Coordinates of C-alpha atoms and ligand atoms in Angstrom, one line a residue:
M14 CA 63.4 73.8 131.4
R15 CA 60.1 74.1 129.5
A16 CA 59.7 76.3 126.5
V17 CA 57.1 76.8 123.7
E18 CA 58.3 76.5 120.1
F19 CA 57.0 75.8 116.6
Q20 CA 58.5 73.5 114.0
E21 CA 56.3 74.7 111.1
Y22 CA 54.3 77.8 110.3
G23 CA 50.6 77.7 110.9
G24 CA 47.8 78.4 113.4
P25 CA 48.1 78.5 117.2
E26 CA 48.1 74.7 117.3
V27 CA 51.7 74.6 115.9
L28 CA 52.9 76.0 119.3
K29 CA 54.2 73.0 121.3
V30 CA 55.7 72.7 124.8
V31 CA 59.3 71.3 124.6
D32 CA 62.0 70.4 127.1
R33 CA 65.3 72.3 126.6
D34 CA 68.6 72.7 128.4
V35 CA 68.9 75.8 130.6
P36 CA 70.9 78.4 128.6
E37 CA 74.0 80.1 130.1
P38 CA 74.7 83.8 129.5
G39 CA 77.7 84.7 127.3
R40 CA 79.8 87.9 127.4
G41 CA 77.6 91.0 127.8
Q42 CA 74.5 88.9 128.5
V43 CA 72.4 87.8 131.5
S44 CA 70.0 84.9 132.0
I45 CA 66.6 85.5 133.7
D46 CA 64.3 83.2 135.6
V47 CA 61.1 84.3 133.9
A48 CA 58.0 85.3 135.9
Y49 CA 55.8 86.5 133.0
T50 CA 56.2 86.8 129.3
G51 CA 54.3 89.5 127.3
V52 CA 52.5 88.4 124.1
N53 CA 53.0 90.7 121.1
F54 CA 51.3 90.7 117.7
A55 CA 54.8 90.1 116.2
D56 CA 54.8 86.7 117.9
L57 CA 51.7 85.8 115.8
K58 CA 53.3 87.0 112.6
A59 CA 56.4 84.9 113.4
R60 CA 54.2 81.8 113.9
A61 CA 51.9 82.4 110.9
E62 CA 54.2 83.8 108.3
G63 CA 57.8 83.6 109.5
Y64 CA 58.2 87.3 110.4
R65 CA 61.8 87.7 111.7
V66 CA 62.3 83.9 111.9
D67 CA 65.9 82.8 110.9
A68 CA 65.4 79.0 111.3
L69 CA 63.0 76.4 112.6
P70 CA 62.3 75.3 115.2
F71 CA 61.6 78.8 116.5
R72 CA 60.8 80.0 120.0
P73 CA 58.8 83.3 119.9
G74 CA 58.6 86.0 122.6
L75 CA 60.1 89.5 122.8
E76 CA 59.7 90.5 126.5
V77 CA 59.8 89.1 130.0
S78 CA 59.8 90.0 133.6
G79 CA 61.6 88.0 136.3
R80 CA 64.8 87.7 138.4
I81 CA 68.3 87.7 137.1
R82 CA 69.6 84.1 137.4
A83 CA 73.2 84.6 136.2
V84 CA 75.4 87.4 134.8
G85 CA 77.9 86.9 132.0
A86 CA 81.4 88.5 131.6
D87 CA 81.6 92.3 131.2
V88 CA 78.2 93.0 132.6
E89 CA 78.0 96.0 134.9
G90 CA 75.1 97.3 137.1
L91 CA 73.1 94.0 137.1
R92 CA 73.3 91.2 139.7
P93 CA 71.7 87.8 140.3
G94 CA 68.4 88.0 142.2
Q95 CA 67.6 91.5 140.8
E96 CA 64.0 91.9 139.6
V97 CA 64.0 93.1 136.0
A98 CA 62.0 93.6 132.8
A99 CA 63.8 92.8 129.6
L100 CA 63.4 92.9 125.8
T101 CA 64.7 89.8 124.1
D102 CA 65.7 89.1 120.6
G103 CA 63.1 86.2 120.4
G104 CA 63.0 83.2 122.7
A105 CA 60.9 84.6 125.6
Y106 CA 58.4 81.8 125.6
A107 CA 60.6 79.8 128.1
E108 CA 61.3 79.4 131.8
V109 CA 64.8 80.8 131.4
V110 CA 65.9 83.4 128.8
V111 CA 69.3 84.8 127.9
T112 CA 69.4 88.4 126.5
A113 CA 71.8 91.3 126.0
A114 CA 72.4 93.2 129.3
A115 CA 71.8 96.5 127.4
T116 CA 68.1 95.6 127.0
V117 CA 67.6 94.5 130.7
F118 CA 66.0 97.1 132.9
P119 CA 65.6 97.1 136.7
L120 CA 61.9 97.1 137.5
P121 CA 60.8 100.6 138.2
Q122 CA 59.9 101.5 141.8
G123 CA 56.4 100.2 142.6
V124 CA 56.0 98.2 139.4
S125 CA 55.1 94.5 139.9
P126 CA 56.6 91.7 137.8
R127 CA 53.2 91.2 136.3
T128 CA 53.0 94.8 135.1
G129 CA 56.8 94.7 134.3
A130 CA 56.3 92.1 131.6
T131 CA 53.9 94.4 129.7
L132 CA 56.4 97.2 129.4
P133 CA 59.5 96.4 127.4
T134 CA 58.1 96.5 123.9
V135 CA 54.9 98.5 124.1
L136 CA 56.0 101.4 126.3
P137 CA 59.2 102.5 124.5
T138 CA 57.6 101.9 121.2
A139 CA 54.5 104.0 122.0
H140 CA 56.8 106.7 123.5
A141 CA 58.9 106.8 120.4
L142 CA 55.8 107.0 118.2
V143 CA 54.3 109.9 120.1
H144 CA 57.5 111.8 121.1
E145 CA 60.9 111.0 119.5
V146 CA 59.6 110.1 116.0
G147 CA 56.1 111.7 116.0
R148 CA 57.3 114.9 117.7
L149 CA 53.8 115.6 119.1
R150 CA 53.4 119.2 120.3
A151 CA 50.7 120.4 122.8
G152 CA 47.5 121.3 121.0
E153 CA 48.0 119.0 118.0
T154 CA 45.6 116.3 116.9
V155 CA 46.4 112.6 116.7
L156 CA 44.9 109.6 115.0
V157 CA 45.9 106.1 116.2
Q158 CA 45.0 102.8 114.4
G159 CA 44.5 99.7 116.7
A160 CA 43.6 102.1 119.5
A161 CA 42.4 99.4 121.9
G162 CA 45.5 97.1 121.6
G163 CA 48.7 97.0 123.5
I164 CA 50.4 99.9 121.7
G165 CA 47.1 101.8 121.1
T166 CA 46.2 101.7 124.8
V167 CA 49.5 103.4 125.8
A168 CA 49.8 105.7 122.8
G169 CA 46.4 107.3 123.7
Q170 CA 47.5 108.0 127.2
L171 CA 50.9 109.4 126.2
A172 CA 49.3 111.7 123.6
K173 CA 46.8 113.0 126.1
A174 CA 49.5 113.5 128.7
A175 CA 51.6 115.5 126.1
G176 CA 48.7 117.9 125.8
A177 CA 47.2 116.8 122.5
G178 CA 44.3 118.9 121.3
A179 CA 42.3 115.8 120.5
V180 CA 43.2 112.1 120.4
H181 CA 41.2 110.0 117.8
G182 CA 41.4 106.3 117.6
V183 CA 40.3 103.6 115.1
V184 CA 39.2 100.1 116.2
S185 CA 37.3 97.2 114.6
D186 CA 34.3 97.0 117.1
A187 CA 32.3 98.9 119.6
A188 CA 33.6 97.0 122.7
K189 CA 37.1 98.0 121.7
A190 CA 36.0 101.6 121.3
R191 CA 34.7 101.6 124.9
H192 CA 38.1 100.3 126.1
A193 CA 40.0 103.0 124.2
L194 CA 37.8 105.8 125.5
K195 CA 39.2 105.0 129.0
Y196 CA 42.8 105.4 127.9
G197 CA 43.2 108.9 126.6
Y198 CA 41.0 108.9 123.5
D199 CA 38.5 111.7 123.0
E200 CA 36.7 109.9 120.1
V201 CA 37.0 106.5 118.6
F202 CA 35.9 105.5 115.1
V203 CA 34.8 101.9 114.3
G204 CA 35.8 100.3 111.1
P205 CA 38.0 101.0 108.1
D206 CA 36.0 104.0 106.7
F207 CA 37.5 106.5 109.2
A208 CA 38.6 109.1 106.7
A209 CA 35.2 110.9 106.7
D210 CA 35.0 110.7 110.5
V211 CA 38.4 112.4 110.8
R212 CA 37.5 115.2 108.5
R213 CA 34.3 115.8 110.4
A214 CA 36.0 115.6 113.8
T215 CA 38.7 118.1 112.7
G216 CA 36.5 120.5 110.9
G217 CA 37.9 119.3 107.6
R218 CA 41.5 120.1 108.6
G219 CA 42.8 116.5 109.2
V220 CA 45.2 115.4 112.0
D221 CA 48.7 116.5 112.7
L222 CA 50.0 113.1 113.6
A223 CA 48.8 109.6 112.5
L224 CA 50.2 106.3 113.8
D225 CA 49.7 103.3 111.6
P226 CA 50.5 99.6 112.5
V227 CA 48.1 98.2 109.9
G228 CA 49.6 99.0 106.5
G229 CA 48.0 98.6 103.1
E230 CA 44.8 100.6 102.5
T231 CA 44.7 101.8 106.1
F232 CA 48.2 103.3 105.7
R233 CA 47.0 105.2 102.5
R234 CA 43.8 106.4 104.2
S235 CA 45.8 107.5 107.3
M236 CA 48.0 109.6 104.9
D237 CA 44.8 111.1 103.4
A238 CA 43.6 112.0 106.9
L239 CA 46.7 114.2 107.6
A240 CA 46.5 118.0 107.8
V241 CA 49.0 120.2 105.9
F242 CA 52.4 119.6 107.5
G243 CA 51.0 116.4 109.1
R244 CA 53.3 113.4 110.0
L245 CA 52.5 109.8 109.5
V246 CA 54.5 107.1 111.4
S247 CA 54.4 103.6 110.0
F248 CA 55.3 100.9 112.6
G249 CA 53.7 97.6 111.5
N250 CA 51.8 95.7 108.8
A251 CA 49.1 93.9 110.8
S252 CA 47.0 93.5 107.6
S253 CA 49.9 91.6 105.9
A254 CA 49.1 93.8 102.8
E255 CA 51.6 94.3 100.0
P256 CA 53.9 97.2 100.9
W257 CA 52.4 100.5 99.7
Q258 CA 54.8 102.8 97.9
V259 CA 54.8 106.5 99.1
G260 CA 55.9 108.8 96.3
Q261 CA 56.8 112.4 95.8
P262 CA 53.2 113.4 94.7
E263 CA 51.8 112.5 98.2
L264 CA 54.5 114.4 100.1
Y265 CA 55.8 117.8 99.1
P266 CA 52.6 119.4 97.8
W267 CA 51.1 118.9 101.2
G268 CA 54.2 119.4 103.3
R269 CA 53.7 115.8 104.7
T270 CA 56.3 113.7 106.4
V271 CA 56.3 109.9 106.6
A272 CA 58.5 108.2 109.1
G273 CA 59.0 104.7 110.5
F274 CA 59.9 103.0 113.7
S275 CA 61.0 99.5 114.8
I276 CA 62.1 98.8 118.4
L277 CA 63.8 95.5 117.3
A278 CA 65.9 97.4 114.8
L279 CA 66.8 99.9 117.5
A280 CA 67.7 97.1 119.9
R281 CA 70.0 95.6 117.3
T282 CA 71.6 98.8 116.0
A283 CA 71.6 101.3 118.9
P284 CA 71.0 99.6 122.2
E285 CA 72.2 102.6 124.2
A286 CA 69.5 104.8 122.4
L287 CA 66.9 102.1 123.3
R288 CA 68.1 102.2 127.0
A289 CA 67.7 106.0 127.1
L290 CA 64.3 105.7 125.4
A291 CA 63.1 103.0 127.8
G292 CA 64.2 105.0 130.8
R293 CA 62.1 107.9 129.7
A294 CA 59.1 105.6 128.8
F295 CA 59.3 103.6 132.1
R296 CA 59.1 106.9 134.1
T297 CA 55.6 107.5 132.7
V298 CA 54.5 104.3 134.5
S299 CA 56.2 104.9 137.8
E300 CA 54.9 108.5 137.8
G301 CA 51.4 107.2 137.1
S302 CA 50.6 109.0 133.8
V303 CA 50.4 105.7 131.9
E304 CA 48.9 102.3 132.8
L305 CA 48.7 99.2 130.7
P306 CA 45.9 96.8 131.8
V307 CA 46.5 93.1 131.6
T308 CA 43.2 91.8 130.2
A309 CA 44.1 88.1 130.0
E310 CA 46.7 85.8 131.4
F311 CA 47.5 82.2 130.3
P312 CA 49.9 79.5 131.6
L313 CA 53.0 79.2 129.4
A314 CA 51.8 75.8 128.1
E315 CA 48.6 77.5 126.8
A316 CA 50.4 80.1 124.7
G317 CA 48.3 78.9 121.7
E318 CA 45.2 80.2 123.5
A319 CA 46.8 83.6 123.9
H320 CA 47.6 83.6 120.2
R321 CA 44.0 82.6 119.4
L322 CA 42.6 85.5 121.4
L323 CA 45.0 88.1 120.0
G324 CA 44.5 86.8 116.5
S325 CA 40.7 87.0 116.9
R326 CA 40.8 90.8 117.1
K327 CA 38.7 90.7 120.2
S328 CA 41.4 91.4 122.8
T329 CA 42.2 94.8 124.4
G330 CA 45.2 96.0 126.4
K331 CA 47.9 93.4 127.0
L332 CA 48.0 89.6 127.1
L333 CA 50.5 87.7 129.3
L334 CA 51.9 84.2 129.8
R335 CA 52.4 83.1 133.4
V336 CA 55.7 81.3 133.5
G337 CA 57.4 81.2 137.0
Ligands
NAP411 N1 57.5 98.9 115.1 C1 57.6 98.5 116.3 O1 58.6 98.8 117.0 C2 56.5 97.8 116.9 C3 56.5 97.4 118.3 C4 55.4 96.7 118.8 C5 54.3 96.5 118.1 N2 54.3 96.9 116.8 C6 53.1 96.7 115.9 O2 52.1 97.4 116.5 C7 50.8 96.7 116.3 C8 50.2 96.5 117.6 O3 50.9 95.5 118.3 P1 50.5 94.9 119.7 O4 51.4 93.8 120.1 O5 50.2 96.0 120.7 O6 49.1 94.2 119.3 P2 47.6 94.6 119.6 O7 47.4 96.0 119.2 O8 47.2 94.3 121.0 O9 46.8 93.6 118.6 C9 46.9 93.8 117.2 C10 46.0 94.9 116.7 O10 46.1 95.0 115.3 C11 44.8 95.5 114.8 N3 44.6 95.0 113.4 C12 44.3 95.7 112.4 N4 44.2 95.0 111.3 C13 44.4 93.7 111.7 C14 44.3 92.5 111.0 N5 44.1 92.4 109.6 N6 44.5 91.3 111.7 C15 44.7 91.4 113.0 N7 44.8 92.6 113.7 C16 44.6 93.7 113.0 C17 43.8 95.0 115.8 O11 43.0 96.1 116.1 P3 41.5 96.3 115.5 O12 40.9 94.9 115.5 O13 40.8 97.2 116.4 O14 41.7 96.8 114.1 C18 44.6 94.6 117.0 O15 44.3 95.5 118.1 C19 51.2 95.5 115.5 O16 51.0 95.7 114.1 C20 52.6 95.3 115.8 O17 53.3 94.5 114.8 C21 55.3 97.5 116.2

């Protein structure tokens, strides 16, 4: 089978098509003939700086849609031929993937394989950020960094559907702002100097919930943008900045809470909690309250082009690799 791997860290050009044996599922696993693979920012960080890479060569990719090819021992409720979407522990840039049955989900009613490949990481993550971790209540105000990207596009819609009083986004250019305004955002600020915009938009109060995938200075400014009793959820470090230490002085005098979320950690440590979360999140798509637009699609062999586009900060919504 064909797969895409890298032997060394670097730019998109280090991604190479390779020929590999078709993997067989072990106990508790299934193999999937892949239709589409979703491209995530984490794939770029793996390629560029070794994020969550155990050894080289490494095959990136965290999510697929397709048909179950074979089922390993002790797997219940899944059968060969079934159309599914799945979260993988790496390795999704391939024609066949093997993954734990616990992170394989039958495609929701009315959801195509193309849309299915966009869901496994972004949708449960955005749901957790807004609901399970962010605990958004109706009427509260929200601030989302990276509002036009994969997570940002879904987080805006989920916050709006939850009855947020106002949903504010931050993006790096005006075209991205126009995209975000179609997906739940009331107002979108352009550029890193958003703190003053937030104060103005909230009458000086700040926001109740801020979601930060950027880290560094953006994380610190997001904290400053919180209202009293505000919550900040950190879920990435797109800026690759040195970790920023949160201390007592930033927290108790303001009644602030800082939380974190990682879907990969949840998949490894509490797969049943992830299954329940994914069930709730996928329902928002089958019910029609959330959509995730695919804005670009590349053949598997051109995975490097997908990385170039996502790394350029010009993409919106979700990028896919066409595999099957
Ligand atoms: N914790 C989790 O479970 C989890 C799960 C999925 C994704 N994530 C994180 O969520 C973020 C979004 O992921 P995604 O896959 O949906 O990607 P994405 O949002 O489609 O693309 C990455 C986004 O990062 C923003 N960004 C800010 N600073 C950047 C920088 N210095 N370089 C490049 N991009 C920068 C860009 O927005 P602007 O250009 O508008 O700033 C861009 O939209 C990533 O940080 C990812 O690691 C976390």
